Structure formats: C-alpha cells, structure tokens
PDB file of C-alpha atoms in Angstrom:
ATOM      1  CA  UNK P 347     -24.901  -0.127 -18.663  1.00 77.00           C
ATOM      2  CA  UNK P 348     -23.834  -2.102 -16.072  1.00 86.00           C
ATOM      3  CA  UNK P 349     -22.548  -0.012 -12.444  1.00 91.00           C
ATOM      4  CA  UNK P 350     -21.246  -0.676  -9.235  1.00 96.00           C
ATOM      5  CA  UNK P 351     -21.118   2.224  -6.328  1.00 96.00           C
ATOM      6  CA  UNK P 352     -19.346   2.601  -3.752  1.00 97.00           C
ATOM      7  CA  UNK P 353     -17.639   5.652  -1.289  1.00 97.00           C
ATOM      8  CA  UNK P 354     -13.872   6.790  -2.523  1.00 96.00           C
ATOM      9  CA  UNK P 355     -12.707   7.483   0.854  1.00 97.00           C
ATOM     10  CA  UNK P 356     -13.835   6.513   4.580  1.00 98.00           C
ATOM     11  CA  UNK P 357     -12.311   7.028   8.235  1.00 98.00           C
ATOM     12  CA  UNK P 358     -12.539   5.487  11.304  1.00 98.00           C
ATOM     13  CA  UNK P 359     -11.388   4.996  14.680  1.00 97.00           C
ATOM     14  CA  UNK P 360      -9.083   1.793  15.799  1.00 97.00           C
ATOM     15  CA  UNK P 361     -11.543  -0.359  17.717  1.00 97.00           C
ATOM     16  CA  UNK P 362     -14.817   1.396  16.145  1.00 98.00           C
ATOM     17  CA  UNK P 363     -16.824  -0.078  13.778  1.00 98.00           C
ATOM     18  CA  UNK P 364     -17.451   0.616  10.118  1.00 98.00           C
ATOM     19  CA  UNK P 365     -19.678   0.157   7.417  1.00 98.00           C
ATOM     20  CA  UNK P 366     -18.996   0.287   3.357  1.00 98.00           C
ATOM     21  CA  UNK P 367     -21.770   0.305   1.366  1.00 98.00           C
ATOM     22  CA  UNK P 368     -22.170  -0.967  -2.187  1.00 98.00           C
ATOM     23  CA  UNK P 369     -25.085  -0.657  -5.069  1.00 98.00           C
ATOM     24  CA  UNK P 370     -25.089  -2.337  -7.967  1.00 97.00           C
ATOM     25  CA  UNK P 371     -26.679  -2.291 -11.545  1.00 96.00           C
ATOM     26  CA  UNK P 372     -26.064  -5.417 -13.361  1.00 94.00           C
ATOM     27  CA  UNK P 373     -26.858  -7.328 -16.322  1.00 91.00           C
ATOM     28  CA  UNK P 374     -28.835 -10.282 -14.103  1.00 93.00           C
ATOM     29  CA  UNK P 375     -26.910 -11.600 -11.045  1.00 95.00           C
ATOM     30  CA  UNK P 376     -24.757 -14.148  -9.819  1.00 94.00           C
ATOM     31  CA  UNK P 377     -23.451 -13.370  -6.351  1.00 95.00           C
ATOM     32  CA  UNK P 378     -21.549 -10.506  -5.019  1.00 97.00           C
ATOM     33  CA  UNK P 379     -18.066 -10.530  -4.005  1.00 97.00           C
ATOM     34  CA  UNK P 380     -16.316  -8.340  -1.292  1.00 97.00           C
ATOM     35  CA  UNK P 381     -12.362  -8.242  -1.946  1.00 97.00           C
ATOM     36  CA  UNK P 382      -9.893  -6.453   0.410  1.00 97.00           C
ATOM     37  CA  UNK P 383      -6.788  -5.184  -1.144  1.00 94.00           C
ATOM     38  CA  UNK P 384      -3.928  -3.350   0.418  1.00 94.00           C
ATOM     39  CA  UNK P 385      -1.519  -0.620  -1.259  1.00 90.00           C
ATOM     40  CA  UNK P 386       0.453  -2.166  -3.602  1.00 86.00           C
ATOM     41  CA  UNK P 387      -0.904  -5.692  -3.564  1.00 88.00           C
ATOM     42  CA  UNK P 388      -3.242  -7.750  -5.037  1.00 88.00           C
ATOM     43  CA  UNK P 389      -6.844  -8.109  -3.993  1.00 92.00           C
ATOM     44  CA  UNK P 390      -7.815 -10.837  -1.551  1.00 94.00           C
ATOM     45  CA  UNK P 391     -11.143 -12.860  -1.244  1.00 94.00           C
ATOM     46  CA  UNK P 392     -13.199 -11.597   1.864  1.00 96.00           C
ATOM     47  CA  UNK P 393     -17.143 -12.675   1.181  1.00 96.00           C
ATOM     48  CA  UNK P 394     -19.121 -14.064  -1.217  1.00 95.00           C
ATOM     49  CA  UNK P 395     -23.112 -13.597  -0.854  1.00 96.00           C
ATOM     50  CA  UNK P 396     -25.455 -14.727  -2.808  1.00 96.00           C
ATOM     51  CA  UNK P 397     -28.859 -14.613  -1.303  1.00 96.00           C
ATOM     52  CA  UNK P 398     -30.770 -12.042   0.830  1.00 97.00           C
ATOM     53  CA  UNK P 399     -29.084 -11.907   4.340  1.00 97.00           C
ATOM     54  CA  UNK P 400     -26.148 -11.038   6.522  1.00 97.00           C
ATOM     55  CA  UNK P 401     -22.956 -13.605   6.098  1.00 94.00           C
ATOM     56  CA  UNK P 402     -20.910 -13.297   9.097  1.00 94.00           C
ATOM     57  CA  UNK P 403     -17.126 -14.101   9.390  1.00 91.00           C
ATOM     58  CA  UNK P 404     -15.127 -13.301  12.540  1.00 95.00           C
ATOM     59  CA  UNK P 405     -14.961  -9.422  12.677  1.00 96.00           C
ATOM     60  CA  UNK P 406     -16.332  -9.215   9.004  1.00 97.00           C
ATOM     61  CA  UNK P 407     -19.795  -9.024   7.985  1.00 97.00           C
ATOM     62  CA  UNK P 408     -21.348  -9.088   4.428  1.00 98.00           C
ATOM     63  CA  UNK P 409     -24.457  -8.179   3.742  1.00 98.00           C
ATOM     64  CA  UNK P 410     -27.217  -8.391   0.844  1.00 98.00           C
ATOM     65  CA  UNK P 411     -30.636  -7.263  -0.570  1.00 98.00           C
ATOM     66  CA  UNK P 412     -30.843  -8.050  -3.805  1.00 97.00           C
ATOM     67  CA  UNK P 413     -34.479  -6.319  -4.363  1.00 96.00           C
ATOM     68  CA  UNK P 414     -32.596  -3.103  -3.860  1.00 97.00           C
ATOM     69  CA  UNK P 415     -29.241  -4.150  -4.972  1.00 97.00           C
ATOM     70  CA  UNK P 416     -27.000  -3.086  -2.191  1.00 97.00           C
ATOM     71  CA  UNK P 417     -24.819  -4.956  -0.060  1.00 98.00           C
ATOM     72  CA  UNK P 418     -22.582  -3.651   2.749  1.00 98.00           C
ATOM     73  CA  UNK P 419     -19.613  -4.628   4.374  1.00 98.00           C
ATOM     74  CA  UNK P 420     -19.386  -4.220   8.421  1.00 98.00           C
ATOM     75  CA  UNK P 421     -16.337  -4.210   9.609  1.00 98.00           C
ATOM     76  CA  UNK P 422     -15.869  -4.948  14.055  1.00 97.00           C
ATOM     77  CA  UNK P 423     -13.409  -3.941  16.491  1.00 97.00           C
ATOM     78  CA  UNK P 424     -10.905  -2.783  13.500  1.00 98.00           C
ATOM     79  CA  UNK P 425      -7.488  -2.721  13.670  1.00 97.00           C
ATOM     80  CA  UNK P 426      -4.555  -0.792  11.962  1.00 97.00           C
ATOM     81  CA  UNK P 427      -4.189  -3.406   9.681  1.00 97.00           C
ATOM     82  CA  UNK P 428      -7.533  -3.186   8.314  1.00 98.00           C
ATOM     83  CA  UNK P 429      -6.481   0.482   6.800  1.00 98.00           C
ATOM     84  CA  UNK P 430      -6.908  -0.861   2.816  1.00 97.00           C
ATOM     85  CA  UNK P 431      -9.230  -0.642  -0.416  1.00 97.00           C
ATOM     86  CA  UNK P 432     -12.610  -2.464  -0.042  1.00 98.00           C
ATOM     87  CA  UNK P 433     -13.625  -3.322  -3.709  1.00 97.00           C
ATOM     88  CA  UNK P 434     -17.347  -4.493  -4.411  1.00 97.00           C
ATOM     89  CA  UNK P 435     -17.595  -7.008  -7.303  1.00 96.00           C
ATOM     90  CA  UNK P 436     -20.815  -8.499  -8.698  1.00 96.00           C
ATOM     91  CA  UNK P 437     -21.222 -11.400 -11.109  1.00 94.00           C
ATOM     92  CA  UNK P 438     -23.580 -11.141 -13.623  1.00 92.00           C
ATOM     93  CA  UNK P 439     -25.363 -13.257 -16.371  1.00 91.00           C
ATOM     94  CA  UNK P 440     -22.564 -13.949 -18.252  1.00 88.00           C
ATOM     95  CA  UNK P 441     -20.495 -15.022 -15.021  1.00 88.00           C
ATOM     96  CA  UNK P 442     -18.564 -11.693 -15.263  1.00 89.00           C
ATOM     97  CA  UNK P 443     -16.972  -9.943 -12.604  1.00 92.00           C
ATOM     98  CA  UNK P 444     -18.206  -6.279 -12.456  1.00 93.00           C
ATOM     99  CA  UNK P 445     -15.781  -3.975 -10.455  1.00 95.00           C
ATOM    100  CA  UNK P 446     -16.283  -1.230  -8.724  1.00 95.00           C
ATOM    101  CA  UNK P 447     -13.404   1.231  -8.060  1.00 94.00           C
ATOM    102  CA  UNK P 448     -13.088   0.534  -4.262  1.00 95.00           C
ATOM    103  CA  UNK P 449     -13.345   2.563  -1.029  1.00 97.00           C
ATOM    104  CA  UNK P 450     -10.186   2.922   0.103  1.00 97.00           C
ATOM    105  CA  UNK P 451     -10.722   2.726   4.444  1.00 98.00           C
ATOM    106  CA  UNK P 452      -8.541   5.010   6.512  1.00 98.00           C
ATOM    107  CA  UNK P 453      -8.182   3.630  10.394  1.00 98.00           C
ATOM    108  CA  UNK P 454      -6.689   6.678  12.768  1.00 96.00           C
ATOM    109  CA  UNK P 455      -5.488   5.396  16.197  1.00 94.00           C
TER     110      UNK P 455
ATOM    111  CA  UNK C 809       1.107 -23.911  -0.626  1.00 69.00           C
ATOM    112  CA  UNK C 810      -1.259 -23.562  -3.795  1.00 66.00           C
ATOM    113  CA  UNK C 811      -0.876 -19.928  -5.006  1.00 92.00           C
ATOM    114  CA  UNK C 812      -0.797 -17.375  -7.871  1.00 95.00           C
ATOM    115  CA  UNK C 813       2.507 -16.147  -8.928  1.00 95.00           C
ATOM    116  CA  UNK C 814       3.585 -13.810 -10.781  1.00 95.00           C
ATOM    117  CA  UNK C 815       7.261 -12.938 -12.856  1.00 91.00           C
ATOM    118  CA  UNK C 816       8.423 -10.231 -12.907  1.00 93.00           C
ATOM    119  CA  UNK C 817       6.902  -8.086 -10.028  1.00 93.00           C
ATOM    120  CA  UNK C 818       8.409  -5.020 -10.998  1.00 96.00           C
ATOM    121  CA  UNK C 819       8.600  -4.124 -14.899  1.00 96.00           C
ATOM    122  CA  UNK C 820      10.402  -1.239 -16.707  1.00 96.00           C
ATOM    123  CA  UNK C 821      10.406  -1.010 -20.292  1.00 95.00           C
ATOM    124  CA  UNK C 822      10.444   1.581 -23.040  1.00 96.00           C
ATOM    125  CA  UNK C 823       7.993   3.384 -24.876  1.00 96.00           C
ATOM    126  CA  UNK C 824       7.330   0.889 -27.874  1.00 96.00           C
ATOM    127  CA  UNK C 825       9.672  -1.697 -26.701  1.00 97.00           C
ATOM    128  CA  UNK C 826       7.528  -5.343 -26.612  1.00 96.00           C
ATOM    129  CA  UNK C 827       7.256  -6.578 -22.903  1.00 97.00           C
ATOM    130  CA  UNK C 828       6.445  -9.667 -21.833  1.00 97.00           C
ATOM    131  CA  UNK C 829       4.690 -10.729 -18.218  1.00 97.00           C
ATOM    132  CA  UNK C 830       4.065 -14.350 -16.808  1.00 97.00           C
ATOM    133  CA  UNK C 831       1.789 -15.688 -14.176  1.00 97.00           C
ATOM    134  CA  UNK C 832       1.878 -19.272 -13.085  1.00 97.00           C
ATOM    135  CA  UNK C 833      -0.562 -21.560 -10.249  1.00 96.00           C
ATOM    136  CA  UNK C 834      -0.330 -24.454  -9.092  1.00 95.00           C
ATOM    137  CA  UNK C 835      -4.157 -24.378  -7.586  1.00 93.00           C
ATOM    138  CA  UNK C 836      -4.850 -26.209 -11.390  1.00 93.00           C
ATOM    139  CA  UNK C 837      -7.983 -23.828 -11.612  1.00 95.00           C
ATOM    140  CA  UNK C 838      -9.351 -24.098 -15.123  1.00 95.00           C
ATOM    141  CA  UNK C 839      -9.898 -20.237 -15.796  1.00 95.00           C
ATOM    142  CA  UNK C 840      -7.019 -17.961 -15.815  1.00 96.00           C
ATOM    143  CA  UNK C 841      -7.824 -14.507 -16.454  1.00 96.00           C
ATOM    144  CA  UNK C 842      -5.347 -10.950 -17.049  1.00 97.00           C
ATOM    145  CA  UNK C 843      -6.157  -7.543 -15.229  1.00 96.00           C
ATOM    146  CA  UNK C 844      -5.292  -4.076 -15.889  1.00 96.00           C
ATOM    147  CA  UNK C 845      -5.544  -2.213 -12.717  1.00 94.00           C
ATOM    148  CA  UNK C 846      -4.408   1.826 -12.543  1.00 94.00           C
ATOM    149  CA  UNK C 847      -4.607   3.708  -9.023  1.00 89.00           C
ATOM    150  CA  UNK C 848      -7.526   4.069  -7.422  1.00 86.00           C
ATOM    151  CA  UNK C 849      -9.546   2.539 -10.299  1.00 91.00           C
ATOM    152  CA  UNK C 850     -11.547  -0.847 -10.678  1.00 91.00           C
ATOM    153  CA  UNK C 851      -9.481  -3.790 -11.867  1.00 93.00           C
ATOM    154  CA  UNK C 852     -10.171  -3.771 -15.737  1.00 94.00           C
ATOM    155  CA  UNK C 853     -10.315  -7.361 -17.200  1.00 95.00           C
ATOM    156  CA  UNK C 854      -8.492  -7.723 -20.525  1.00 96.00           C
ATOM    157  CA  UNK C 855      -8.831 -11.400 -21.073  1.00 92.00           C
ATOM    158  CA  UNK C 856      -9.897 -14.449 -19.800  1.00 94.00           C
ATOM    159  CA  UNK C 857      -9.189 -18.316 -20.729  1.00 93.00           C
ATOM    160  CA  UNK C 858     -11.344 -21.600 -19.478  1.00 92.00           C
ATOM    161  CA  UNK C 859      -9.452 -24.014 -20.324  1.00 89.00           C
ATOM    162  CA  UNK C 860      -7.241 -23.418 -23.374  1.00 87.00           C
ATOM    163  CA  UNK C 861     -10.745 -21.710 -24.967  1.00 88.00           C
ATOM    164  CA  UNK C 862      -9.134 -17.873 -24.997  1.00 88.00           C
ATOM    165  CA  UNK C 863     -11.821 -14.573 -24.613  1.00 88.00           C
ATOM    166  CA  UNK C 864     -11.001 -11.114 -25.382  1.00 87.00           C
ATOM    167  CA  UNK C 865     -12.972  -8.726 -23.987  1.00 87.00           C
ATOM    168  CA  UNK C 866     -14.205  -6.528 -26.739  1.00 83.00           C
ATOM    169  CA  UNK C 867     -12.586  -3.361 -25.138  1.00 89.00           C
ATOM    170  CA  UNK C 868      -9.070  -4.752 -24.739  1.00 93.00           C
ATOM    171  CA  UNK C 869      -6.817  -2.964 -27.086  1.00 92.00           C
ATOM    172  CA  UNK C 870      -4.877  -4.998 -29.989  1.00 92.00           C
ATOM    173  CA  UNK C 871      -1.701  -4.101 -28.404  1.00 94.00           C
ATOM    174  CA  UNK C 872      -2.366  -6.694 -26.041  1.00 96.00           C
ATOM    175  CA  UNK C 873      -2.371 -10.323 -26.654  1.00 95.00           C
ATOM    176  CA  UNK C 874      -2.461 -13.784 -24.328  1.00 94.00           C
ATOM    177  CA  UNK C 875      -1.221 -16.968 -24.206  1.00 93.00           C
ATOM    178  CA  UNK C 876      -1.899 -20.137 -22.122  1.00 95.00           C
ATOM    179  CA  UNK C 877       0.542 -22.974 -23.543  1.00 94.00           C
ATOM    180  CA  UNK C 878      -0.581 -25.588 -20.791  1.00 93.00           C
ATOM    181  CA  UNK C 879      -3.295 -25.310 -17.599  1.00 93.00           C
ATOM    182  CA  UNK C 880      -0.275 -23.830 -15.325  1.00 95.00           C
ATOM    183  CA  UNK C 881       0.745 -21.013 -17.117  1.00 96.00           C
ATOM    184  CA  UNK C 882      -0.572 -17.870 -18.978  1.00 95.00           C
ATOM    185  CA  UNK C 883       1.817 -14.544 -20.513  1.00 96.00           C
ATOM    186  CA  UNK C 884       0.925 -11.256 -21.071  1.00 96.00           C
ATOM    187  CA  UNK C 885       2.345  -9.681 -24.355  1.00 96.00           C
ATOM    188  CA  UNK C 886       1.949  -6.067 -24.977  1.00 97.00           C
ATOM    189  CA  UNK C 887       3.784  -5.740 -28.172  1.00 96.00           C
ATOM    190  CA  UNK C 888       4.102  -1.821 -28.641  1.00 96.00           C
ATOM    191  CA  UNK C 889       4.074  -0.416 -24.444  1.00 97.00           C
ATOM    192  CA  UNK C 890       2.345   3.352 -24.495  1.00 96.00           C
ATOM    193  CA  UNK C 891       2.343   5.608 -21.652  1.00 96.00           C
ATOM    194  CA  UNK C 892      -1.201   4.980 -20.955  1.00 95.00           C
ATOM    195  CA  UNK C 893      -0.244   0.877 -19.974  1.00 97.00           C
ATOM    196  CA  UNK C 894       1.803   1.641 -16.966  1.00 97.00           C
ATOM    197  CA  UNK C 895      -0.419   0.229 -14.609  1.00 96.00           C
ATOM    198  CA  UNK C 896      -0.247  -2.784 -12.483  1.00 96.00           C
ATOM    199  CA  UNK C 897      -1.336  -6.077 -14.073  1.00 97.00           C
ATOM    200  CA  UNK C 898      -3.144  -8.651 -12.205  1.00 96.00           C
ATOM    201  CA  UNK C 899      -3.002 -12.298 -13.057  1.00 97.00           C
ATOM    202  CA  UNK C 900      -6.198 -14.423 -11.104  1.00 96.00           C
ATOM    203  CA  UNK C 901      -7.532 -18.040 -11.164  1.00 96.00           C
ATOM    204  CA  UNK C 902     -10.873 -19.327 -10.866  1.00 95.00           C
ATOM    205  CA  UNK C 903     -11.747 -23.124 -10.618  1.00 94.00           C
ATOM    206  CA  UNK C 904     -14.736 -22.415 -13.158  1.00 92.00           C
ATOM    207  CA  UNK C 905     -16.622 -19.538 -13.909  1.00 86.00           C
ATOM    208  CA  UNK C 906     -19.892 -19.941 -11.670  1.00 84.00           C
ATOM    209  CA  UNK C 907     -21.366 -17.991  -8.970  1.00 78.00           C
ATOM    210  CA  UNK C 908     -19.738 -18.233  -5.935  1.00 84.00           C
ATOM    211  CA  UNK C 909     -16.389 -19.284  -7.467  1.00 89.00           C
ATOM    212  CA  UNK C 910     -14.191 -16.954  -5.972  1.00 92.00           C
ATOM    213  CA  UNK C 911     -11.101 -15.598  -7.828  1.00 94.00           C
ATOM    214  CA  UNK C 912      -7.496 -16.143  -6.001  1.00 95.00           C
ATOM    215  CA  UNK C 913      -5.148 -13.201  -7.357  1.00 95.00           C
ATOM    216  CA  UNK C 914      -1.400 -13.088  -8.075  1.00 94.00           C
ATOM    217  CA  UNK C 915       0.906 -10.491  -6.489  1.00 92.00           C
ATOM    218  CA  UNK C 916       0.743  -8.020  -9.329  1.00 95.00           C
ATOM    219  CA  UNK C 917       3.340  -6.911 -12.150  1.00 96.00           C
ATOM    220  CA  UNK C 918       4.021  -3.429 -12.464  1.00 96.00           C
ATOM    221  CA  UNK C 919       5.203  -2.291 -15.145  1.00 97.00           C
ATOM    222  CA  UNK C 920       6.589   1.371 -15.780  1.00 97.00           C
ATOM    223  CA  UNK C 921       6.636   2.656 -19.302  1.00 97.00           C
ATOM    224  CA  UNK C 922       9.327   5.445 -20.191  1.00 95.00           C
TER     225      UNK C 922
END
C-alpha cells in the first residue's frame, strides 16, 4: 500500500529553527508537495520538489532524496505565526495526491 | 483576485436530511476535485473531475455524489448525512493533473450533522 510518515506533534522556540521530516511509500513518483495549513482553514501551497536537492524559499526550505524517499521541511527564524499543521503530499503514477496526516508545529515564545 | 470559494462555510444539517455544498474559481483550472478532511487526519479525496470527465475514487461512499455543470463550478451532494460525515470538506483546483501542478484550496465547508 501506498504511505506517507510524518511526526503528530513538534515544538519549538520563536526564532529557533525546525525541521519536519517526511517518508514516503508510493506507487512510482511524481513530485512531493509540502502544504501548510492552519486551524480551521484550508491547506496552502508551500513547496513543490521534484528532484534530489534542497529548494529554498525565504525562511522555508524543502528538501528531497528520492533513493530513500524522505523529504524534510526546515523551517528559519520562526515566528508565532508559523504555529500550524505541516502536511506532506506525494504524487504518484497515477498523478494522485497521497496525504499524510500532518505534523501539527507548536511555536512557544 | 483568482481564488477558490466556497458556499456555505459553516453547514448544519440533520441526520438523514440531503445537504448540498458548492465551490466555485475563477482561476479556470481544468481539474476540480472534493475533500473530506476530519481532525487531525489526512485530507481524504472523494472525487475528482478534469474537465467535465468525473472520477470516483473507489472508496468514496454512494452517499456522496458530484456535479460540475460548467468549468467554474462543482457541488457536493450527500444525499442521506450520517454522523460519521461531519467533517470539513475541501473543494481544490488544479490547472491539470501533472507533477508539479500544485493544488490551490477553498476555505473549507463544515458541516455538522445532528
């Protein structure tokens, strides 16, 4: 069957930095997705990464080794505002997003 | 802005009673798609349509059936609301269904079943 893993529950500091890891066991593979989504709302597109590497975008990171198939999120200088759900999604052959449940990030001032 | 949107936000109906939820864009994305997301769980995809060509997944209960009358819009019918579908349901757009073709989500309905 097809899986995606990732922590429940993670806590950090305000200012600290954070990482959120995510394996996955897919049906072939199309690119993994990195969604943020805050209590209540809908999800909202962080990174996208395709091939082996680190994708960097302001104080997000994404990274990706598909020979082991784990990515991780890194996450700089966070703020209050980054306290939300972190949900890993990975496309596979069929060009299907495959969830996981999320890893919901708690930031303590 | 282009954007997701979806009617009601906030849905209360009765056990059994038919219940009806829209979701509209204006980002004219050829695949719409319907989530089912509880708390603290993965989104759970119940259907998807590229262009007017409509897939159910093949877990998606009957109680649950789609409709896209035109590339803007797509409904939600759940025709006999248990318990168990209080959740909050998740309209999203793609612009096709490739790698690296991100998905732009609505706001959310939830709906409360009592």
């Amino acid at each position: 069957g097809q899986n995606i893993d990732q922590p429940t529950e993670m806590t950090a500091t305000e200012g600290a930095i954070v990482q959120i890891n995510c394996t996955y066991q897919t049906s072939g593979f199309n690119g993994l997705f990195w969604y943020q989504q805050h209590a209540g709302e809908a999800p909202t597109f962080l990174s996208y990464n395709v091939l082996d590497g680190l994708e960097e975008k302001g104080r997000f990171s994404s990274f990706l080794s598909r020979s082991k198939g784990y990515s991780y999120l890194l996450l700089k200088e966070l703020q209050m505002k980054d306290s939300a759900s972190y949900l890993c999604a990975v496309m596979d052959s069929n060009y299907q997003l495959i969830w996981g449940a999320g890893t919901k990030l708690i930031i303590k001032p | 802005d282009a954007m997701v949107i979806q009617n009601p936000r906030y849905q209360v109906t009765q056990f059994g009673k038919p219940v009806t939820l829209s979701c509209s864009q204006t980002l004219n994305h050829n695949v719409m798609y319907w989530y089912q997301q509880k708390s603290s769980q993965a989104p759970k995809l119940l259907f998807h349509y590229y262009d007017k060509d409509f897939n159910n997944e093949a877990d998606t209960p009957d109680n649950f059936q789609s409709r896209r009358p035109n590339t803007s819009f797509c409904f939600l019918d759940i025709r006999s609301p248990g318990l168990g579908d209080a959740a909050m349901y998740l309209c999203a757009t793609s612009r096709e269904r490739t790698g690296g073709d991100e998905q732009f989500f609505g706001p959310g309905t939830r709906l409360t079943v009592l």
